[in-house]
Short mmCIF file of C-alpha atoms and ligand atoms in Angstrom, two decimals:
data_model
loop_
_atom_site.label_atom_id
_atom_site.label_comp_id
_atom_site.label_asym_id
_atom_site.label_seq_id
_atom_site.Cartn_x
_atom_site.Cartn_y
_atom_site.Cartn_z
CA MET A 1 95.09 -103.76 -111.68
CA ILE A 2 98.69 -103.54 -109.31
CA GLY A 3 98.13 -104.72 -105.84
CA PRO A 4 94.88 -105.63 -104.21
CA ASP A 5 91.51 -103.48 -104.73
CA ALA A 6 91.53 -100.67 -102.43
CA ARG A 7 87.59 -101.17 -102.07
CA ALA A 8 88.30 -104.73 -100.89
CA VAL A 9 90.17 -103.83 -97.94
CA GLU A 10 89.02 -100.49 -97.04
CA PHE A 11 86.82 -100.64 -93.79
CA ALA A 12 83.21 -100.72 -94.99
CA SER A 13 81.76 -97.95 -92.95
CA SER A 14 79.75 -96.35 -95.98
CA PRO A 15 78.12 -97.93 -98.80
CA LYS A 16 80.54 -98.21 -101.63
CA ARG A 17 79.78 -97.58 -105.79
CA ASP A 18 80.86 -100.51 -107.76
CA LEU A 19 83.53 -98.16 -109.61
CA THR A 20 87.06 -97.39 -109.47
CA LEU A 21 88.21 -93.86 -111.02
CA VAL A 22 91.38 -93.15 -112.44
CA ARG A 23 91.23 -89.99 -114.08
CA GLY A 24 89.41 -86.53 -114.03
CA SER A 25 89.19 -83.33 -116.24
CA LEU A 26 86.63 -80.58 -115.19
CA ALA A 27 82.94 -82.42 -115.03
CA THR A 28 84.57 -85.86 -116.98
CA LEU A 29 85.68 -88.98 -115.08
CA TRP A 30 87.08 -92.25 -116.32
CA ASP A 31 87.03 -95.41 -114.42
CA ASP A 32 89.77 -98.11 -114.96
CA ALA A 33 87.96 -99.83 -118.03
CA GLY A 34 88.25 -96.33 -119.92
CA LYS A 35 84.48 -95.82 -119.50
CA GLU A 36 83.54 -91.86 -119.47
CA TYR A 37 81.36 -90.40 -117.05
CA ILE A 38 79.73 -86.91 -116.66
CA ASP A 39 80.08 -86.17 -112.82
CA CYS A 40 77.00 -84.63 -111.41
CA GLY A 41 78.12 -85.34 -107.80
CA ALA A 42 81.19 -83.38 -107.72
CA SER A 43 82.93 -85.49 -105.15
CA PHE A 44 79.87 -84.73 -102.68
CA GLY A 45 80.11 -80.83 -103.77
CA VAL A 46 84.28 -80.82 -103.22
CA GLY A 47 84.62 -80.34 -106.83
CA ASN A 48 82.99 -76.77 -107.78
CA LEU A 49 85.94 -75.83 -109.96
CA GLY A 50 85.72 -79.61 -111.72
CA HIS A 51 88.66 -82.16 -111.41
CA CYS A 52 92.25 -81.26 -112.04
CA ASN A 53 91.45 -77.56 -113.00
CA PRO A 54 94.52 -76.34 -114.41
CA ALA A 55 94.57 -73.33 -111.94
CA ILE A 56 94.51 -75.43 -108.80
CA VAL A 57 97.31 -77.89 -110.72
CA GLU A 58 99.45 -75.12 -111.13
CA ALA A 59 99.00 -73.64 -107.43
CA ILE A 60 99.62 -77.02 -105.99
CA ALA A 61 102.81 -78.01 -107.69
CA ALA A 62 104.23 -74.32 -107.51
CA GLN A 63 103.62 -74.54 -103.57
CA ALA A 64 104.92 -78.02 -103.50
CA ARG A 65 108.32 -76.85 -104.55
CA GLU A 66 108.41 -74.36 -102.09
CA LEU A 67 106.73 -75.43 -98.71
CA ILE A 68 104.28 -78.32 -97.96
CA HIS A 69 103.69 -77.90 -94.04
CA VAL A 70 104.69 -76.37 -90.77
CA GLY A 71 102.92 -76.53 -87.82
CA PRO A 72 99.92 -74.06 -87.14
CA SER A 73 101.49 -71.98 -84.77
CA PHE A 74 103.82 -70.58 -87.60
CA GLY A 75 103.11 -68.05 -90.27
CA THR A 76 103.40 -68.76 -93.76
CA THR A 77 103.09 -66.56 -97.00
CA ALA A 78 100.86 -69.48 -98.15
CA LYS A 79 98.72 -69.19 -95.33
CA ALA A 80 98.52 -65.28 -95.22
CA GLY A 81 97.83 -65.16 -98.74
CA PHE A 82 94.58 -67.33 -98.42
CA VAL A 83 93.40 -65.49 -95.34
CA ASP A 84 93.41 -62.33 -96.72
CA LYS A 85 91.76 -63.75 -99.94
CA LEU A 86 89.01 -65.51 -98.03
CA LEU A 87 88.15 -62.38 -95.84
CA SER A 88 88.36 -60.19 -98.76
CA VAL A 89 85.14 -62.15 -100.26
CA ALA A 90 83.59 -63.57 -96.90
CA PRO A 91 80.33 -61.66 -95.57
CA PRO A 92 82.12 -58.48 -94.14
CA ASN A 93 81.37 -58.71 -90.47
CA LEU A 94 83.48 -62.10 -90.43
CA LYS A 95 87.06 -61.03 -89.41
CA ARG A 96 88.56 -64.09 -88.24
CA VAL A 97 89.64 -67.40 -89.55
CA PHE A 98 90.54 -70.62 -88.05
CA LEU A 99 91.52 -73.29 -90.55
CA SER A 100 91.24 -77.08 -90.40
CA ASN A 101 90.79 -79.85 -92.66
CA SER A 102 87.27 -80.95 -93.38
CA GLY A 103 83.41 -79.99 -92.78
CA SER A 104 83.27 -81.83 -89.82
CA GLU A 105 86.31 -80.16 -88.10
CA SER A 106 84.79 -76.84 -89.22
CA VAL A 107 81.81 -77.55 -87.60
CA GLU A 108 83.54 -78.80 -84.16
CA ALA A 109 85.58 -75.49 -84.22
CA ALA A 110 82.18 -73.68 -84.69
CA ILE A 111 80.83 -75.43 -81.41
CA LYS A 112 83.51 -75.06 -79.59
CA PHE A 113 83.75 -71.34 -80.21
CA ALA A 114 80.01 -70.61 -79.75
CA ARG A 115 80.29 -72.28 -76.15
CA ALA A 116 83.37 -71.04 -74.97
CA SER A 117 82.50 -67.53 -76.22
CA THR A 118 78.94 -67.37 -74.48
CA GLY A 119 79.58 -69.82 -71.45
CA ARG A 120 76.49 -71.70 -72.35
CA LYS A 121 76.04 -75.45 -73.20
CA LYS A 122 73.09 -75.92 -75.56
CA VAL A 123 73.06 -75.92 -79.32
CA VAL A 124 69.75 -75.87 -81.31
CA ALA A 125 69.74 -77.40 -84.92
CA ALA A 126 67.61 -78.36 -87.35
CA MET A 127 65.72 -81.54 -88.18
CA ARG A 128 66.89 -83.34 -91.20
CA GLY A 129 70.38 -81.24 -91.00
CA PHE A 130 73.79 -82.70 -91.62
CA HIS A 131 76.86 -81.47 -90.07
CA GLY A 132 79.44 -84.12 -90.09
CA ARG A 133 80.29 -87.39 -88.34
CA THR A 134 82.77 -86.28 -85.52
CA MET A 135 81.19 -86.63 -82.24
CA GLY A 136 80.37 -83.09 -81.80
CA ALA A 137 79.14 -82.18 -85.48
CA LEU A 138 77.49 -85.90 -85.46
CA SER A 139 75.48 -84.45 -82.16
CA ALA A 140 74.24 -81.62 -84.33
CA THR A 141 73.18 -84.02 -87.23
CA TRP A 142 69.59 -85.37 -87.16
CA ARG A 143 69.89 -88.74 -88.74
CA ARG A 144 69.10 -91.33 -86.20
CA ASP A 145 70.82 -94.23 -88.26
CA PHE A 146 74.01 -92.27 -88.45
CA ARG A 147 74.02 -91.37 -84.48
CA GLU A 148 72.54 -94.34 -82.62
CA PRO A 149 75.29 -96.80 -82.94
CA PHE A 150 77.53 -94.14 -81.33
CA GLU A 151 75.80 -92.68 -78.33
CA PRO A 152 75.80 -91.30 -75.79
CA LEU A 153 76.84 -88.19 -78.13
CA VAL A 154 77.45 -84.98 -76.91
CA PRO A 155 75.18 -83.75 -74.35
CA GLY A 156 73.22 -80.24 -74.71
CA PHE A 157 71.69 -80.60 -78.58
CA HIS A 158 68.41 -80.38 -79.59
CA HIS A 159 66.42 -80.65 -82.73
CA VAL A 160 63.78 -78.40 -84.42
CA PRO A 161 61.78 -79.04 -87.17
CA PHE A 162 63.49 -76.87 -90.28
CA ASN A 163 61.50 -73.90 -91.34
CA ASP A 164 59.52 -73.32 -88.40
CA VAL A 165 59.90 -70.02 -86.41
CA ASP A 166 57.83 -70.66 -83.53
CA ALA A 167 59.64 -73.73 -82.80
CA LEU A 168 62.99 -72.34 -82.74
CA ASP A 169 61.90 -69.34 -80.91
CA LYS A 170 60.75 -71.70 -78.04
CA ALA A 171 63.92 -73.81 -78.29
CA VAL A 172 66.34 -71.04 -77.73
CA ASP A 173 66.76 -69.97 -74.13
CA SER A 174 69.49 -68.26 -71.68
CA ASP A 175 71.55 -71.27 -71.56
CA THR A 176 71.54 -71.66 -75.81
CA ALA A 177 75.27 -71.24 -77.03
CA ALA A 178 74.44 -71.17 -80.42
CA VAL A 179 71.92 -72.09 -83.36
CA LEU A 180 73.36 -74.15 -86.10
CA LEU A 181 71.45 -74.29 -89.57
CA GLU A 182 72.01 -74.77 -93.15
CA ALA A 183 70.57 -72.40 -95.66
CA VAL A 184 70.04 -75.30 -97.68
CA GLN A 185 69.95 -78.59 -96.40
CA GLY A 186 72.26 -80.84 -98.48
CA GLU A 187 72.40 -84.46 -97.20
CA GLY A 188 68.92 -84.11 -95.67
CA GLY A 189 67.67 -84.10 -99.59
CA VAL A 190 67.92 -80.66 -100.77
CA HIS A 191 65.18 -78.75 -98.43
CA VAL A 192 65.83 -74.59 -98.98
CA ALA A 193 65.42 -72.35 -95.95
CA THR A 194 62.34 -70.18 -96.30
CA GLN A 195 62.83 -66.45 -97.20
CA GLU A 196 61.63 -65.56 -93.41
CA TYR A 197 63.50 -68.27 -91.72
CA LEU A 198 67.00 -67.56 -91.78
CA PRO A 199 66.50 -63.62 -90.78
CA ALA A 200 63.88 -64.94 -88.00
CA ALA A 201 66.85 -67.02 -86.74
CA ARG A 202 69.02 -63.95 -86.70
CA GLU A 203 66.41 -61.90 -84.68
CA ILE A 204 66.06 -64.80 -82.09
CA CYS A 205 70.07 -65.30 -81.75
CA ASP A 206 70.18 -61.47 -81.19
CA ARG A 207 67.12 -61.53 -78.57
CA ARG A 208 68.71 -64.14 -76.49
CA HIS A 209 72.53 -63.46 -76.98
CA ALA A 210 73.37 -66.85 -78.61
CA ALA A 211 75.60 -67.05 -81.70
CA LEU A 212 74.02 -67.67 -85.17
CA ILE A 213 76.13 -70.39 -86.97
CA ILE A 214 75.66 -70.92 -90.70
CA ASP A 215 76.83 -74.19 -92.02
CA GLU A 216 78.37 -73.62 -95.70
CA VAL A 217 80.34 -76.47 -96.17
CA GLN A 218 78.11 -77.69 -99.11
CA THR A 219 76.69 -74.47 -100.33
CA GLY A 220 79.58 -72.35 -99.89
CA MET A 221 81.79 -70.89 -102.98
CA GLY A 222 79.19 -70.32 -105.62
CA ARG A 223 76.90 -73.40 -105.57
CA THR A 224 73.68 -71.75 -104.79
CA GLY A 225 74.03 -69.16 -107.34
CA ARG A 226 75.69 -66.61 -104.88
CA LEU A 227 79.10 -66.76 -103.62
CA PHE A 228 77.74 -67.64 -100.08
CA ALA A 229 74.35 -69.21 -99.82
CA ILE A 230 73.38 -66.65 -97.00
CA GLU A 231 73.50 -64.10 -99.06
CA ARG A 232 70.15 -64.59 -100.43
CA TRP A 233 68.73 -64.01 -96.98
CA GLY A 234 70.75 -60.90 -96.06
CA VAL A 235 71.73 -62.50 -92.60
CA GLU A 236 75.14 -62.12 -91.18
CA PRO A 237 75.87 -64.99 -89.15
CA ASP A 238 78.45 -64.69 -86.03
CA ILE A 239 80.06 -68.05 -87.36
CA LEU A 240 80.22 -69.49 -90.81
CA THR A 241 81.60 -72.91 -91.57
CA LEU A 242 83.24 -73.73 -94.83
CA ALA A 243 85.13 -76.92 -96.36
CA LYS A 244 84.53 -78.97 -99.55
CA SER A 245 85.11 -76.92 -102.65
CA LEU A 246 87.26 -73.98 -100.67
CA ALA A 247 90.27 -75.55 -101.95
CA GLY A 248 89.49 -76.76 -105.58
CA GLY A 249 89.64 -80.34 -104.03
CA VAL A 250 92.31 -80.50 -101.58
CA PRO A 251 91.30 -81.07 -97.92
CA ILE A 252 90.60 -77.82 -96.31
CA GLY A 253 88.00 -76.34 -93.37
CA ALA A 254 87.46 -72.94 -92.46
CA THR A 255 85.43 -71.57 -89.46
CA LEU A 256 84.82 -67.67 -89.90
CA THR A 257 84.03 -66.02 -86.93
CA THR A 258 83.22 -61.94 -85.59
CA GLU A 259 85.98 -60.09 -83.93
CA ALA A 260 83.63 -60.26 -80.86
CA VAL A 261 83.13 -64.09 -80.56
CA GLU A 262 87.23 -64.47 -80.73
CA LYS A 263 87.34 -61.48 -78.17
CA ALA A 264 84.82 -63.52 -76.04
CA PHE A 265 86.41 -66.95 -76.72
CA HIS A 266 88.38 -68.57 -73.58
CA GLY A 267 90.21 -71.98 -74.21
CA SER A 268 92.45 -73.33 -76.74
CA HIS A 269 91.96 -74.89 -80.17
CA THR A 270 93.93 -76.17 -82.92
CA SER A 271 94.54 -78.53 -85.14
CA THR A 272 98.28 -80.15 -87.09
CA PHE A 273 97.47 -79.71 -90.67
CA GLY A 274 95.06 -76.69 -89.87
CA GLY A 275 96.74 -73.87 -92.32
CA ASN A 276 98.59 -76.25 -94.51
CA SER A 277 100.48 -74.51 -97.19
CA LEU A 278 99.19 -76.59 -100.20
CA ALA A 279 95.79 -76.34 -99.26
CA CYS A 280 95.98 -72.58 -98.69
CA ALA A 281 97.76 -72.10 -101.89
CA ALA A 282 95.03 -74.22 -104.00
CA GLY A 283 92.44 -72.10 -101.66
CA THR A 284 93.96 -68.96 -102.87
CA ALA A 285 93.83 -70.21 -106.60
CA ALA A 286 90.39 -71.50 -106.17
CA ILE A 287 89.00 -68.49 -104.97
CA GLU A 288 90.36 -66.30 -107.40
CA TYR A 289 89.16 -68.20 -110.33
CA ILE A 290 85.58 -68.43 -108.56
CA VAL A 291 85.66 -64.84 -108.54
CA ARG A 292 87.43 -64.21 -111.69
CA GLU A 293 84.86 -66.50 -113.58
CA LYS A 294 81.93 -65.64 -111.35
CA LEU A 295 80.84 -68.95 -111.21
CA TRP A 296 78.25 -68.50 -109.13
CA GLU A 297 76.29 -66.83 -111.92
CA ARG A 298 76.92 -69.77 -114.27
CA ALA A 299 75.45 -71.99 -111.42
CA GLU A 300 72.37 -69.75 -111.23
CA ARG A 301 71.89 -69.87 -114.94
CA LEU A 302 72.56 -73.52 -115.52
CA GLY A 303 70.73 -74.41 -112.49
CA ASN A 304 67.42 -72.44 -113.83
CA GLU A 305 67.67 -74.19 -116.94
CA ALA A 306 67.86 -77.52 -115.36
CA PHE A 307 65.08 -76.46 -113.07
CA GLU A 308 62.78 -75.84 -115.90
CA THR A 309 63.52 -78.93 -118.02
CA LEU A 310 63.47 -81.28 -114.84
CA ARG A 311 59.71 -79.51 -113.59
CA GLY A 312 58.66 -79.72 -117.06
CA LEU A 313 59.14 -83.49 -117.31
CA ASP A 314 56.28 -85.73 -117.46
CA ALA A 315 57.46 -88.54 -115.37
CA ARG A 316 55.13 -90.04 -112.46
CA SER A 317 57.88 -91.40 -110.38
CA VAL A 318 59.06 -87.66 -109.44
CA ARG A 319 57.54 -86.19 -106.40
CA GLU A 320 59.30 -83.10 -106.49
CA VAL A 321 62.45 -81.13 -107.92
CA ARG A 322 63.89 -78.32 -105.51
CA GLY A 323 67.10 -76.49 -104.56
CA LEU A 324 68.84 -73.15 -105.44
CA GLY A 325 71.47 -72.88 -108.52
CA LEU A 326 73.66 -76.03 -109.17
CA MET A 327 72.19 -77.80 -106.03
CA ILE A 328 69.34 -79.72 -107.10
CA GLY A 329 67.25 -82.40 -105.33
CA ILE A 330 64.87 -84.67 -107.23
CA GLU A 331 62.41 -86.21 -104.86
CA LEU A 332 61.32 -89.82 -105.97
CA ARG A 333 57.88 -91.44 -105.18
CA GLY A 334 60.08 -94.66 -104.82
CA LYS A 335 63.83 -95.41 -103.93
CA ALA A 336 66.79 -93.38 -105.51
CA GLY A 337 69.13 -96.21 -105.59
CA PRO A 338 67.97 -97.79 -108.88
CA VAL A 339 67.90 -94.58 -110.65
CA LEU A 340 71.36 -93.59 -109.68
CA GLN A 341 72.64 -96.96 -111.01
CA ALA A 342 71.04 -96.91 -114.04
CA LEU A 343 72.22 -93.23 -114.55
CA GLN A 344 75.91 -94.66 -113.91
CA GLU A 345 75.56 -97.28 -116.43
CA ASP A 346 74.41 -94.46 -118.97
CA GLY A 347 77.55 -92.67 -117.88
CA VAL A 348 75.94 -90.16 -115.51
CA LEU A 349 77.27 -89.94 -111.78
CA ALA A 350 74.61 -88.40 -109.65
CA ILE A 351 74.43 -88.85 -105.59
CA GLY A 352 71.16 -89.71 -103.40
CA GLY A 353 70.25 -87.20 -100.58
CA GLY A 354 68.48 -89.49 -98.08
CA SER A 355 66.80 -92.51 -99.61
CA SER A 356 64.27 -90.98 -102.02
CA VAL A 357 66.25 -87.94 -103.29
CA ILE A 358 68.71 -88.04 -106.23
CA ARG A 359 70.98 -85.08 -105.52
CA LEU A 360 72.82 -83.07 -108.54
CA LEU A 361 75.92 -81.08 -107.56
CA PRO A 362 77.57 -80.85 -110.92
CA PRO A 363 80.91 -78.80 -111.34
CA LEU A 364 80.15 -75.18 -111.84
CA VAL A 365 82.47 -75.33 -114.48
CA ILE A 366 80.56 -77.92 -116.51
CA PRO A 367 80.40 -77.27 -120.15
CA GLU A 368 76.74 -76.33 -121.17
CA GLU A 369 76.87 -79.45 -123.76
CA GLN A 370 77.79 -81.95 -121.10
CA TRP A 371 75.10 -80.63 -118.97
CA SER A 372 72.38 -80.60 -121.44
CA ARG A 373 73.37 -84.37 -122.27
CA ALA A 374 73.61 -85.17 -118.31
CA ILE A 375 69.88 -83.78 -117.72
CA ASP A 376 68.72 -85.74 -120.81
CA ALA A 377 70.01 -88.91 -119.69
CA ILE A 378 68.42 -87.93 -116.29
CA GLY A 379 64.93 -87.21 -117.93
CA ARG A 380 65.20 -90.65 -119.47
CA ALA A 381 66.30 -92.46 -116.15
CA LEU A 382 63.40 -90.83 -114.29
CA GLN A 383 60.68 -91.34 -117.21
CA HIS A 384 61.66 -95.10 -117.17
CA GLY A 385 62.10 -95.13 -113.23
C1 LIG B 401 76.48 -79.21 -94.41
C2 LIG B 401 77.68 -79.88 -93.97
N1 LIG B 401 78.07 -79.69 -93.18
C3 LIG B 401 79.42 -80.49 -92.57
C4 LIG B 401 79.35 -81.62 -93.46
C5 LIG B 401 80.68 -82.49 -93.20
O1 LIG B 401 82.01 -82.08 -93.87
P1 LIG B 401 83.27 -83.76 -93.94
O2 LIG B 401 82.40 -84.64 -94.91
O3 LIG B 401 84.33 -82.95 -94.90
O4 LIG B 401 83.55 -83.82 -92.63
C6 LIG B 401 79.06 -81.74 -94.48
C7 LIG B 401 79.53 -83.36 -95.44
O5 LIG B 401 78.57 -83.45 -96.30
C8 LIG B 401 77.98 -81.04 -95.30
O6 LIG B 401 77.17 -81.37 -96.07
#
C-alpha cells in the first residue's frame, strides 16, 4: 500500500465497509487483494451503467482534452448538448434545467425554487423519506438519527405517513409551497407508492396551488423499469430532481422544472461546478447509452426474474420482498448487517436500507449469468440468515 490507508484518516461520519476497492468493470469490482465481487449496490444507485462503462470513459477522455470547467454563467457546447438531451427524454411538461453536483443539491434547488415561486414557506414530505444530508434536504429527510444532532433544522417542514392520501390532504394548506415525495422510497427501505397515491398528490397540489416535487435521485434513469419511475403513475411533477447515475458515475445533480415555476421564481441560485463540462459530456453519453440499450426494459425483466426467485425462497429470515425493476428491498426479521457481511465474504456487495432491509441496486448492464450467481448467493445467505 502507498501512504496511509485513506479510511483511517477519513472523517468518521458514516459506517465504513472493511474493503478497499481498486478497479471496476461493469458489474465487477476488485479489491486491493485481487478478490472479485459482483456489485449489487451500484455505489448506492450511481452505477446504472456499471463501472468504467467504455461509453462514459470515452466521453470523459474526449471532453477532458477540450474543456474541463468554466463557471456556470458561461455557455458551453457540453452543457448545451446535455441539457438538450435531458429535456428530450424528460417528462414533456418539464422545460427548464438547473445543474449542480449531487442529489442533495438538486433537492436544495427544488425547495428554493418552490418557495421562491409560490411565496409560501411550508414543505410537506413523507415519513421514511430520504432527500439528502445538507440542511434543507435533511429537513425533508425523515430519520431522527440523521436529523437530531444537527437541529435546529430549516423551519417549515412537515412529515406525513407515506401512502396516506387523507393525511396528505390535511397537511397541505394555503401556505404550502411544495409536496416532496419519492415514487419508491429507497433509503427508507424500498417502499413503493401505491397506484392512487401520486395521482392524489398531484390533485391535492393542483387544488392548493402547491408545487409537486418528485425526487428521482435514486429511481431515475431506468432503475425501476421505466426511464423515470413517475411514468408508472402517469403524473407530471412541477419539479423533478435527478442525480446519482445521471452522468454514469461522474458527480452531477439536475433540478428540472416547468416554465411556470421558472417564470414565478424571484431570487437567485447558482453553483460553481454546476454544468461542469466533464459531467455534462458524461451525462450526454449516459443518456444516449440508456436510451440506445433500453436499459429500463432490462431492469424490468431482470428485476421480475429476481422477484420470482426471491419470493419463492423458503427462508424464515425473510419478512417481505418488494420494489420495482432493479430496485429491490428484502426485509428481514432480523438485522441486515450480518447478511450483508456474509454476502461480502461470498463475493457479493449489497447495501442496507434501514437496519433490517437488504437493498439490491445492481448495474442495469449486469450480465445475466452474473445476476443469477448473485441471486443464488443471496438465496444461500438468506436461508442461513
Ligand atoms: C431519493 C434521494 N434523494 C436525495 C439523495 C441525496 O443524494 P446525494 O447523496 O447525492 O446528496 C439520495 C441519496 O441516496 C436519495 O436516495
